[in-house]
Amino acid sequence: MFDPFYLFNWLATQIVTRFLGLPINSHLGASLHFFLYDVPKVLTLLLVISFLVGTVQSFLQPERVRQWLAGKRTLGGNVLAATVGIITPFCFCSAVPLFIGFLEAGIPLGITFSYLISAPMVNEVAVILLWGIFGLKVTLLYIGFGVALAIGAGYTIGQLKLEHWVEPFVWQLQRAHSGLTQDQTIAAEHLTWEQRLQQGWYQSHQIVQSVWLYAVVGIAIGAGIHGYIPTAFITQVAGADNPLAVPIAVLLGVPLYANVAGIMPITEALVNKGLPLGTVLAFTMAVTALSLPEMIILRKVLRPQLLAVFISLMTIGIISVGYLFNLLLG
Amino acid sequence: MSSIQVEVLGSGCKKCQQLETNVRAAIAALGLEAEVLHIIDPIEIANRGVMATPALTVNGSVVSKGKVPSSAEIQRLLSA
């Protein structure tokens, strides 16, 4: 198969074997090769893909998404919300305004949740790293299961009719604003291609700036594992035979939100050493979808009961995906 | 020159601080007298009809959202 990173691989091999004179299968040689190959690969992917995604995202303002979702029926609406969530921008700092804005427009709670789950879980940084590290097939499986989870959890929340566990002031806002929610500002969003590309470039620049250090440190740790930790160790601790590995990975993932860029290279090294891929994917989903800061911020609009339902549904869902993956890919 | 009121809407993330810096630079460049507020309460942000931060309001109306306009762009928004 065509390897777009052949050149990086070749270059890293040349530096290790010719320039430093180390055998590629020695501890230090293997570690250095891992590092020298992964750093340029991951940074290039981040720069290029976040530029493309940032440019496309300039077409997908939340107002537009809201227009698409308003008036959609359950299930169909959940599917659309989760799918749109793949490509739309999302920062957990916007979660509350977005949540209120969607409900204000009359979008059902369950559909709002489908979007709120899919948008951060299938985010560009996680997808880029999965693709660069584990390949296209694994990435597509991740996106597919992520969207399925967002549809399932959102649909369930919708069916349970938990609207009374949304903080009451949200519904009061809805009444106060109804009539003026017609998107007044959307007309103003006529951007030229130059502006869109600028926005893409800005976004790419921002993302690389905020994650490059995590990525490099993560790759360095991954490189250490790759060269020095024996395979038997990982397989024993977290191999396919350990039924608790998936739930433990999920629990570990929750507090690690911002560091997905640093964590993926470490998991790459662990997978090379025999850690089952499903465990890794469950872990990645937990990192992106169940972040502690997002939960704290959502508490402003959700009663603790609804937050608990949301977290439980997601945890059960992610753990099931992990087991399913290990079955499918094992 | 009459004083204008500018609000930077954002939950304190990096982009929002960048926006505030750009806003202050734009105001200084135009030599305007302006009051700059930084709104971090997400509910206040939602109240202004904004779903993507950082956003910017001038005299109560939203002029930019979901992006960080440059100082030059903000100067245009302020003089409009």
Short mmCIF file of C-alpha atoms in Angstrom, two decimals:
data_model
loop_
_atom_site.label_atom_id
_atom_site.label_comp_id
_atom_site.label_asym_id
_atom_site.label_seq_id
_atom_site.Cartn_x
_atom_site.Cartn_y
_atom_site.Cartn_z
CA MET A 1 0.00 0.00 0.00
CA PHE A 2 1.13 3.55 -0.66
CA ASP A 3 2.64 5.01 2.46
CA PRO A 4 2.42 8.81 2.46
CA PHE A 5 5.00 8.91 5.21
CA TYR A 6 7.58 6.78 3.44
CA LEU A 7 9.97 9.71 3.19
CA PHE A 8 9.82 10.44 6.92
CA ASN A 9 10.40 6.77 7.67
CA TRP A 10 13.34 6.62 5.30
CA LEU A 11 14.85 9.81 6.69
CA ALA A 12 14.51 8.62 10.29
CA THR A 13 16.13 5.31 9.38
CA GLN A 14 19.00 7.10 7.62
CA ILE A 15 19.66 9.36 10.61
CA VAL A 16 19.69 6.45 13.05
CA THR A 17 21.72 3.97 11.00
CA ARG A 18 24.03 6.14 8.90
CA PHE A 19 24.49 9.31 10.88
CA LEU A 20 24.44 7.86 14.39
CA GLY A 21 25.63 4.41 13.39
CA LEU A 22 23.12 2.56 15.58
CA PRO A 23 21.48 -0.74 14.60
CA ILE A 24 17.77 -0.11 14.00
CA ASN A 25 16.76 -2.99 16.29
CA SER A 26 18.89 -1.95 19.27
CA HIS A 27 17.06 -0.40 22.24
CA LEU A 28 18.35 3.12 21.59
CA GLY A 29 18.13 2.80 17.80
CA ALA A 30 14.49 1.67 17.93
CA SER A 31 13.57 4.46 20.35
CA LEU A 32 15.29 7.15 18.30
CA HIS A 33 13.73 5.91 15.09
CA PHE A 34 10.26 6.00 16.69
CA PHE A 35 10.85 9.57 17.84
CA LEU A 36 12.41 10.89 14.62
CA TYR A 37 9.69 9.29 12.51
CA ASP A 38 6.70 10.26 14.63
CA VAL A 39 7.48 13.90 15.44
CA PRO A 40 7.53 15.17 11.83
CA LYS A 41 4.68 12.84 10.86
CA VAL A 42 2.33 13.93 13.64
CA LEU A 43 3.16 17.63 13.33
CA THR A 44 2.70 17.59 9.54
CA LEU A 45 -0.66 15.83 9.87
CA LEU A 46 -1.80 18.28 12.53
CA LEU A 47 -0.82 21.29 10.45
CA VAL A 48 -2.32 20.13 7.14
CA ILE A 49 -5.51 18.50 8.34
CA SER A 50 -6.46 21.15 10.87
CA PHE A 51 -6.01 23.73 8.10
CA LEU A 52 -8.39 21.81 5.82
CA VAL A 53 -10.88 21.18 8.61
CA GLY A 54 -10.69 24.79 9.77
CA THR A 55 -11.48 26.01 6.27
CA VAL A 56 -14.44 23.64 5.88
CA GLN A 57 -15.68 24.63 9.32
CA SER A 58 -16.08 28.23 8.23
CA PHE A 59 -19.18 26.93 6.41
CA LEU A 60 -20.60 25.32 9.52
CA GLN A 61 -21.44 28.03 11.99
CA PRO A 62 -23.56 26.73 14.89
CA GLU A 63 -26.46 28.90 13.68
CA ARG A 64 -26.50 26.93 10.45
CA VAL A 65 -26.38 23.58 12.24
CA ARG A 66 -29.22 24.75 14.43
CA GLN A 67 -31.28 25.61 11.37
CA TRP A 68 -30.69 22.13 9.98
CA LEU A 69 -31.67 20.44 13.20
CA ALA A 70 -34.70 22.53 14.11
CA GLY A 71 -37.93 20.67 13.46
CA LYS A 72 -36.23 17.31 12.87
CA ARG A 73 -37.90 14.24 14.32
CA THR A 74 -36.38 11.90 16.87
CA LEU A 75 -33.96 9.31 15.53
CA GLY A 76 -33.64 11.02 12.16
CA GLY A 77 -32.66 14.14 14.06
CA ASN A 78 -30.28 12.16 16.27
CA VAL A 79 -28.58 10.66 13.22
CA LEU A 80 -28.24 14.06 11.57
CA ALA A 81 -26.98 15.72 14.76
CA ALA A 82 -24.35 13.04 15.36
CA THR A 83 -23.22 13.15 11.73
CA VAL A 84 -22.96 16.92 11.62
CA GLY A 85 -20.98 16.69 14.86
CA ILE A 86 -18.15 14.94 12.99
CA ILE A 87 -17.06 18.05 11.14
CA THR A 88 -18.28 20.96 13.21
CA PRO A 89 -15.98 22.89 15.46
CA PHE A 90 -16.42 22.40 19.15
CA CYS A 91 -14.71 23.75 22.19
CA PHE A 92 -16.04 22.68 25.56
CA CYS A 93 -16.03 26.33 26.59
CA SER A 94 -18.90 26.82 24.11
CA ALA A 95 -20.87 23.80 25.36
CA VAL A 96 -23.28 25.77 27.55
CA PRO A 97 -24.13 28.58 25.11
CA LEU A 98 -24.59 25.93 22.42
CA PHE A 99 -26.81 23.78 24.61
CA ILE A 100 -29.02 26.75 25.51
CA GLY A 101 -29.06 27.99 21.91
CA PHE A 102 -30.22 24.61 20.62
CA LEU A 103 -32.97 24.18 23.20
CA GLU A 104 -34.09 27.76 22.59
CA ALA A 105 -34.67 26.94 18.96
CA GLY A 106 -36.89 24.06 20.02
CA ILE A 107 -34.43 21.29 19.20
CA PRO A 108 -35.35 18.29 21.41
CA LEU A 109 -33.08 17.45 24.34
CA GLY A 110 -32.06 14.05 22.95
CA ILE A 111 -31.00 15.50 19.59
CA THR A 112 -29.05 18.26 21.35
CA PHE A 113 -27.21 15.57 23.30
CA SER A 114 -26.41 13.59 20.16
CA TYR A 115 -24.64 16.66 18.84
CA LEU A 116 -23.01 17.47 22.15
CA ILE A 117 -21.52 13.96 22.31
CA SER A 118 -20.43 13.61 18.71
CA ALA A 119 -18.84 17.05 18.26
CA PRO A 120 -16.09 16.70 20.87
CA MET A 121 -15.58 12.94 20.51
CA VAL A 122 -14.97 13.01 16.78
CA ASN A 123 -12.67 16.05 16.89
CA GLU A 124 -9.93 16.75 14.40
CA VAL A 125 -6.97 16.30 16.74
CA ALA A 126 -8.09 12.83 17.86
CA VAL A 127 -8.98 11.78 14.32
CA ILE A 128 -5.71 13.08 12.86
CA LEU A 129 -3.65 11.22 15.43
CA LEU A 130 -5.63 8.01 15.06
CA TRP A 131 -5.21 8.17 11.32
CA GLY A 132 -1.51 8.97 11.43
CA ILE A 133 -0.78 6.31 14.01
CA PHE A 134 -3.22 3.44 13.48
CA GLY A 135 -4.31 3.95 9.87
CA LEU A 136 -7.50 4.73 8.02
CA LYS A 137 -9.48 1.60 8.90
CA VAL A 138 -9.16 2.09 12.64
CA THR A 139 -9.99 5.79 12.26
CA LEU A 140 -13.16 5.04 10.31
CA LEU A 141 -14.18 2.47 12.92
CA TYR A 142 -13.60 5.07 15.62
CA ILE A 143 -15.72 7.65 13.79
CA GLY A 144 -18.44 5.06 13.08
CA PHE A 145 -18.68 3.86 16.65
CA GLY A 146 -18.42 7.42 17.97
CA VAL A 147 -21.38 8.49 15.85
CA ALA A 148 -23.33 5.35 16.79
CA LEU A 149 -22.71 6.07 20.45
CA ALA A 150 -23.84 9.69 20.06
CA ILE A 151 -27.03 8.54 18.31
CA GLY A 152 -27.72 5.84 20.90
CA ALA A 153 -27.06 7.94 23.99
CA GLY A 154 -28.93 10.97 22.61
CA TYR A 155 -31.88 8.83 21.56
CA THR A 156 -32.03 7.17 24.98
CA ILE A 157 -31.95 10.53 26.77
CA GLY A 158 -34.74 11.70 24.48
CA GLN A 159 -36.87 8.61 25.16
CA LEU A 160 -36.40 8.91 28.93
CA LYS A 161 -37.98 12.39 28.78
CA LEU A 162 -35.56 14.02 31.17
CA GLU A 163 -36.40 17.63 30.31
CA HIS A 164 -37.32 18.29 33.96
CA TRP A 165 -33.68 17.64 34.89
CA VAL A 166 -32.48 20.56 32.82
CA GLU A 167 -32.04 23.60 35.07
CA PRO A 168 -35.40 25.44 34.93
CA PHE A 169 -33.91 28.82 34.01
CA VAL A 170 -32.98 27.39 30.60
CA TRP A 171 -36.66 26.93 29.75
CA GLN A 172 -37.41 30.45 31.02
CA LEU A 173 -34.75 31.82 28.70
CA GLN A 174 -36.42 29.94 25.91
CA ARG A 175 -39.72 31.68 26.56
CA ALA A 176 -38.08 35.09 26.89
CA HIS A 177 -36.25 34.68 23.60
CA SER A 178 -38.83 32.97 21.45
CA GLY A 179 -39.66 35.24 18.56
CA LEU A 180 -36.23 36.76 18.31
CA THR A 181 -34.30 33.53 17.83
CA GLN A 182 -34.64 33.80 14.09
CA ASP A 183 -30.99 33.91 13.23
CA GLN A 184 -30.46 37.57 12.60
CA THR A 185 -26.74 37.33 12.27
CA ILE A 186 -26.55 34.45 9.84
CA ALA A 187 -27.05 36.79 6.92
CA ALA A 188 -23.89 38.61 7.90
CA GLU A 189 -21.83 35.47 7.51
CA HIS A 190 -20.86 35.87 3.88
CA LEU A 191 -17.19 35.14 3.83
CA THR A 192 -14.90 35.26 0.86
CA TRP A 193 -12.67 32.28 0.11
CA GLU A 194 -9.71 34.30 1.23
CA GLN A 195 -11.32 34.84 4.64
CA ARG A 196 -12.20 31.15 4.93
CA LEU A 197 -8.64 30.09 4.13
CA GLN A 198 -7.40 32.65 6.62
CA GLN A 199 -9.68 31.17 9.23
CA GLY A 200 -8.40 27.69 8.41
CA TRP A 201 -4.81 28.86 8.66
CA TYR A 202 -5.50 30.60 11.95
CA GLN A 203 -7.13 27.49 13.38
CA SER A 204 -4.34 25.22 12.23
CA HIS A 205 -1.78 27.58 13.71
CA GLN A 206 -3.71 27.66 17.00
CA ILE A 207 -4.04 23.90 17.23
CA VAL A 208 -0.40 23.20 16.47
CA GLN A 209 0.67 25.88 18.92
CA SER A 210 -1.41 24.45 21.73
CA VAL A 211 -0.67 20.75 21.24
CA TRP A 212 2.84 20.43 19.77
CA LEU A 213 4.59 20.21 23.10
CA TYR A 214 2.21 17.51 24.39
CA ALA A 215 2.70 15.61 21.16
CA VAL A 216 6.50 15.77 21.32
CA VAL A 217 6.60 14.75 24.99
CA GLY A 218 4.09 11.95 24.31
CA ILE A 219 6.18 10.72 21.39
CA ALA A 220 9.31 10.79 23.56
CA ILE A 221 7.59 8.64 26.19
CA GLY A 222 6.21 6.37 23.46
CA ALA A 223 9.72 6.08 22.02
CA GLY A 224 11.06 5.03 25.41
CA ILE A 225 8.39 2.35 25.72
CA HIS A 226 8.97 1.24 22.15
CA GLY A 227 12.68 0.68 22.66
CA TYR A 228 12.93 -0.47 26.24
CA ILE A 229 9.77 -2.09 27.64
CA PRO A 230 9.44 -5.80 26.82
CA THR A 231 6.27 -6.92 25.07
CA ALA A 232 5.47 -9.57 27.64
CA PHE A 233 5.01 -6.88 30.28
CA ILE A 234 2.19 -5.03 28.47
CA THR A 235 0.46 -8.21 27.35
CA GLN A 236 0.46 -9.42 30.93
CA VAL A 237 -0.83 -6.21 32.48
CA ALA A 238 -3.39 -5.08 29.92
CA GLY A 239 -3.59 -7.79 27.29
CA ALA A 240 -6.70 -9.32 25.81
CA ASP A 241 -6.86 -11.81 28.68
CA ASN A 242 -7.46 -9.12 31.27
CA PRO A 243 -11.22 -8.41 31.26
CA LEU A 244 -10.79 -5.30 33.43
CA ALA A 245 -8.38 -3.58 31.06
CA VAL A 246 -11.15 -1.78 29.12
CA PRO A 247 -12.98 -0.25 32.11
CA ILE A 248 -9.68 0.77 33.70
CA ALA A 249 -8.57 2.44 30.47
CA VAL A 250 -11.88 4.34 30.35
CA LEU A 251 -11.52 5.56 33.93
CA LEU A 252 -7.95 6.66 33.25
CA GLY A 253 -9.10 8.60 30.19
CA VAL A 254 -11.55 10.93 31.93
CA PRO A 255 -9.12 13.39 33.55
CA LEU A 256 -6.85 13.58 30.50
CA TYR A 257 -8.86 15.87 28.24
CA ALA A 258 -6.45 18.39 26.78
CA ASN A 259 -3.68 15.90 26.36
CA VAL A 260 -5.07 13.67 23.63
CA ALA A 261 -2.14 14.74 21.44
CA GLY A 262 0.34 13.61 24.05
CA ILE A 263 -1.43 10.38 24.86
CA MET A 264 -1.97 8.93 21.40
CA PRO A 265 1.77 8.37 20.68
CA ILE A 266 2.08 6.56 24.00
CA THR A 267 -0.80 4.27 23.07
CA GLU A 268 0.88 3.65 19.71
CA ALA A 269 3.89 2.21 21.49
CA LEU A 270 1.62 0.20 23.79
CA VAL A 271 -0.31 -1.27 20.85
CA ASN A 272 2.97 -2.26 19.20
CA LYS A 273 3.68 -4.13 22.42
CA GLY A 274 0.41 -6.06 22.37
CA LEU A 275 -2.18 -3.78 23.99
CA PRO A 276 -5.50 -4.58 22.27
CA LEU A 277 -6.69 -1.83 19.95
CA GLY A 278 -10.24 -1.81 21.38
CA THR A 279 -8.85 -0.90 24.76
CA VAL A 280 -6.99 2.00 23.18
CA LEU A 281 -10.02 3.24 21.28
CA ALA A 282 -12.22 3.09 24.38
CA PHE A 283 -9.53 5.04 26.16
CA THR A 284 -9.42 7.68 23.39
CA MET A 285 -13.21 8.03 23.48
CA ALA A 286 -13.10 8.51 27.23
CA VAL A 287 -10.44 11.19 26.87
CA THR A 288 -12.44 13.16 24.28
CA ALA A 289 -16.07 12.56 25.27
CA LEU A 290 -15.99 12.38 29.05
CA SER A 291 -13.83 15.28 30.04
CA LEU A 292 -13.94 16.57 33.57
CA PRO A 293 -13.93 20.29 32.66
CA GLU A 294 -16.84 19.77 30.27
CA MET A 295 -18.88 17.98 32.94
CA ILE A 296 -18.22 20.81 35.39
CA ILE A 297 -19.34 23.39 32.86
CA LEU A 298 -22.44 21.39 31.84
CA ARG A 299 -23.50 21.27 35.48
CA LYS A 300 -24.55 24.92 35.01
CA VAL A 301 -27.44 23.82 32.82
CA LEU A 302 -28.03 20.20 33.86
CA ARG A 303 -29.31 18.95 37.18
CA PRO A 304 -26.93 16.44 38.80
CA GLN A 305 -29.39 13.62 37.97
CA LEU A 306 -29.24 14.31 34.24
CA LEU A 307 -25.48 14.71 34.36
CA ALA A 308 -25.30 11.32 36.09
CA VAL A 309 -27.52 9.70 33.43
CA PHE A 310 -25.37 11.24 30.71
CA ILE A 311 -22.09 10.09 32.28
CA SER A 312 -23.42 6.58 32.98
CA LEU A 313 -24.76 6.13 29.44
CA MET A 314 -21.46 7.29 27.96
CA THR A 315 -19.36 5.13 30.28
CA ILE A 316 -21.38 1.99 29.55
CA GLY A 317 -21.39 2.81 25.84
CA ILE A 318 -17.65 3.40 25.63
CA ILE A 319 -16.81 0.26 27.58
CA SER A 320 -19.08 -1.79 25.29
CA VAL A 321 -17.40 -0.29 22.23
CA GLY A 322 -14.03 -1.26 23.69
CA TYR A 323 -15.05 -4.91 24.17
CA LEU A 324 -16.73 -5.02 20.77
CA PHE A 325 -13.60 -3.67 19.10
CA ASN A 326 -11.37 -6.19 20.81
CA LEU A 327 -13.73 -8.90 19.58
CA LEU A 328 -13.83 -7.54 16.01
CA LEU A 329 -10.14 -6.78 15.67
CA GLY A 330 -8.76 -9.43 17.98
CA MET B 1 -16.05 61.36 20.72
CA SER B 2 -18.76 59.34 22.41
CA SER B 3 -17.77 56.38 24.54
CA ILE B 4 -18.64 52.96 23.22
CA GLN B 5 -19.15 49.73 25.09
CA VAL B 6 -17.42 46.59 23.91
CA GLU B 7 -17.90 43.12 25.33
CA VAL B 8 -15.59 40.19 24.78
CA LEU B 9 -17.60 36.98 25.27
CA GLY B 10 -15.61 33.91 26.16
CA SER B 11 -15.06 31.46 28.97
CA GLY B 12 -11.48 32.47 29.54
CA CYS B 13 -9.91 30.21 26.94
CA LYS B 14 -6.77 31.25 25.09
CA LYS B 15 -8.63 32.47 22.02
CA CYS B 16 -10.81 34.73 24.15
CA GLN B 17 -7.78 36.37 25.71
CA GLN B 18 -6.28 36.83 22.26
CA LEU B 19 -9.52 38.51 21.19
CA GLU B 20 -9.41 40.88 24.15
CA THR B 21 -5.81 41.80 23.31
CA ASN B 22 -6.80 42.48 19.69
CA VAL B 23 -9.79 44.57 20.81
CA ARG B 24 -7.66 46.73 23.06
CA ALA B 25 -5.11 47.17 20.30
CA ALA B 26 -7.84 48.20 17.86
CA ILE B 27 -9.29 50.72 20.31
CA ALA B 28 -5.88 52.19 20.97
CA ALA B 29 -5.14 52.40 17.24
CA LEU B 30 -8.37 54.28 16.58
CA GLY B 31 -7.89 56.49 19.63
CA LEU B 32 -11.42 55.69 20.83
CA GLU B 33 -12.80 55.97 24.26
CA ALA B 34 -14.29 52.62 25.03
CA GLU B 35 -15.25 50.41 27.92
CA VAL B 36 -14.14 46.82 27.44
CA LEU B 37 -15.84 44.09 29.45
CA HIS B 38 -14.90 40.43 29.42
CA ILE B 39 -17.99 38.25 29.94
CA ILE B 40 -17.09 34.75 31.11
CA ASP B 41 -20.42 33.50 32.43
CA PRO B 42 -21.68 31.01 29.82
CA ILE B 43 -25.28 31.84 30.64
CA GLU B 44 -24.72 35.54 30.01
CA ILE B 45 -23.08 34.54 26.74
CA ALA B 46 -26.09 32.43 25.76
CA ASN B 47 -28.34 35.35 26.70
CA ARG B 48 -26.73 37.41 23.99
CA GLY B 49 -27.70 34.80 21.44
CA VAL B 50 -24.14 33.57 20.93
CA MET B 51 -23.37 29.86 20.50
CA ALA B 52 -19.71 29.96 19.57
CA THR B 53 -17.05 31.71 21.60
CA PRO B 54 -15.11 33.91 21.45
CA ALA B 55 -17.53 36.56 20.35
CA LEU B 56 -17.60 40.33 20.35
CA THR B 57 -20.39 42.83 20.94
CA VAL B 58 -20.29 46.56 20.26
CA ASN B 59 -22.90 48.67 22.02
CA GLY B 60 -25.00 45.60 22.71
CA SER B 61 -25.07 44.00 19.27
CA VAL B 62 -23.04 40.95 18.32
CA VAL B 63 -20.57 41.77 15.56
CA SER B 64 -18.37 38.68 15.52
CA LYS B 65 -18.57 35.15 16.87
CA GLY B 66 -16.72 31.88 16.83
CA LYS B 67 -13.47 33.40 15.65
CA VAL B 68 -10.69 35.75 16.56
CA PRO B 69 -10.73 38.73 14.21
CA SER B 70 -7.46 40.60 13.80
CA SER B 71 -6.96 44.07 15.22
CA ALA B 72 -7.44 45.53 11.72
CA GLU B 73 -10.79 43.73 11.30
CA ILE B 74 -11.93 44.92 14.71
CA GLN B 75 -11.05 48.49 13.75
CA ARG B 76 -13.40 48.11 10.78
CA LEU B 77 -16.15 46.68 13.04
CA LEU B 78 -15.71 49.54 15.51
CA SER B 79 -15.84 52.29 12.93
CA ALA B 80 -18.89 50.81 11.18
#
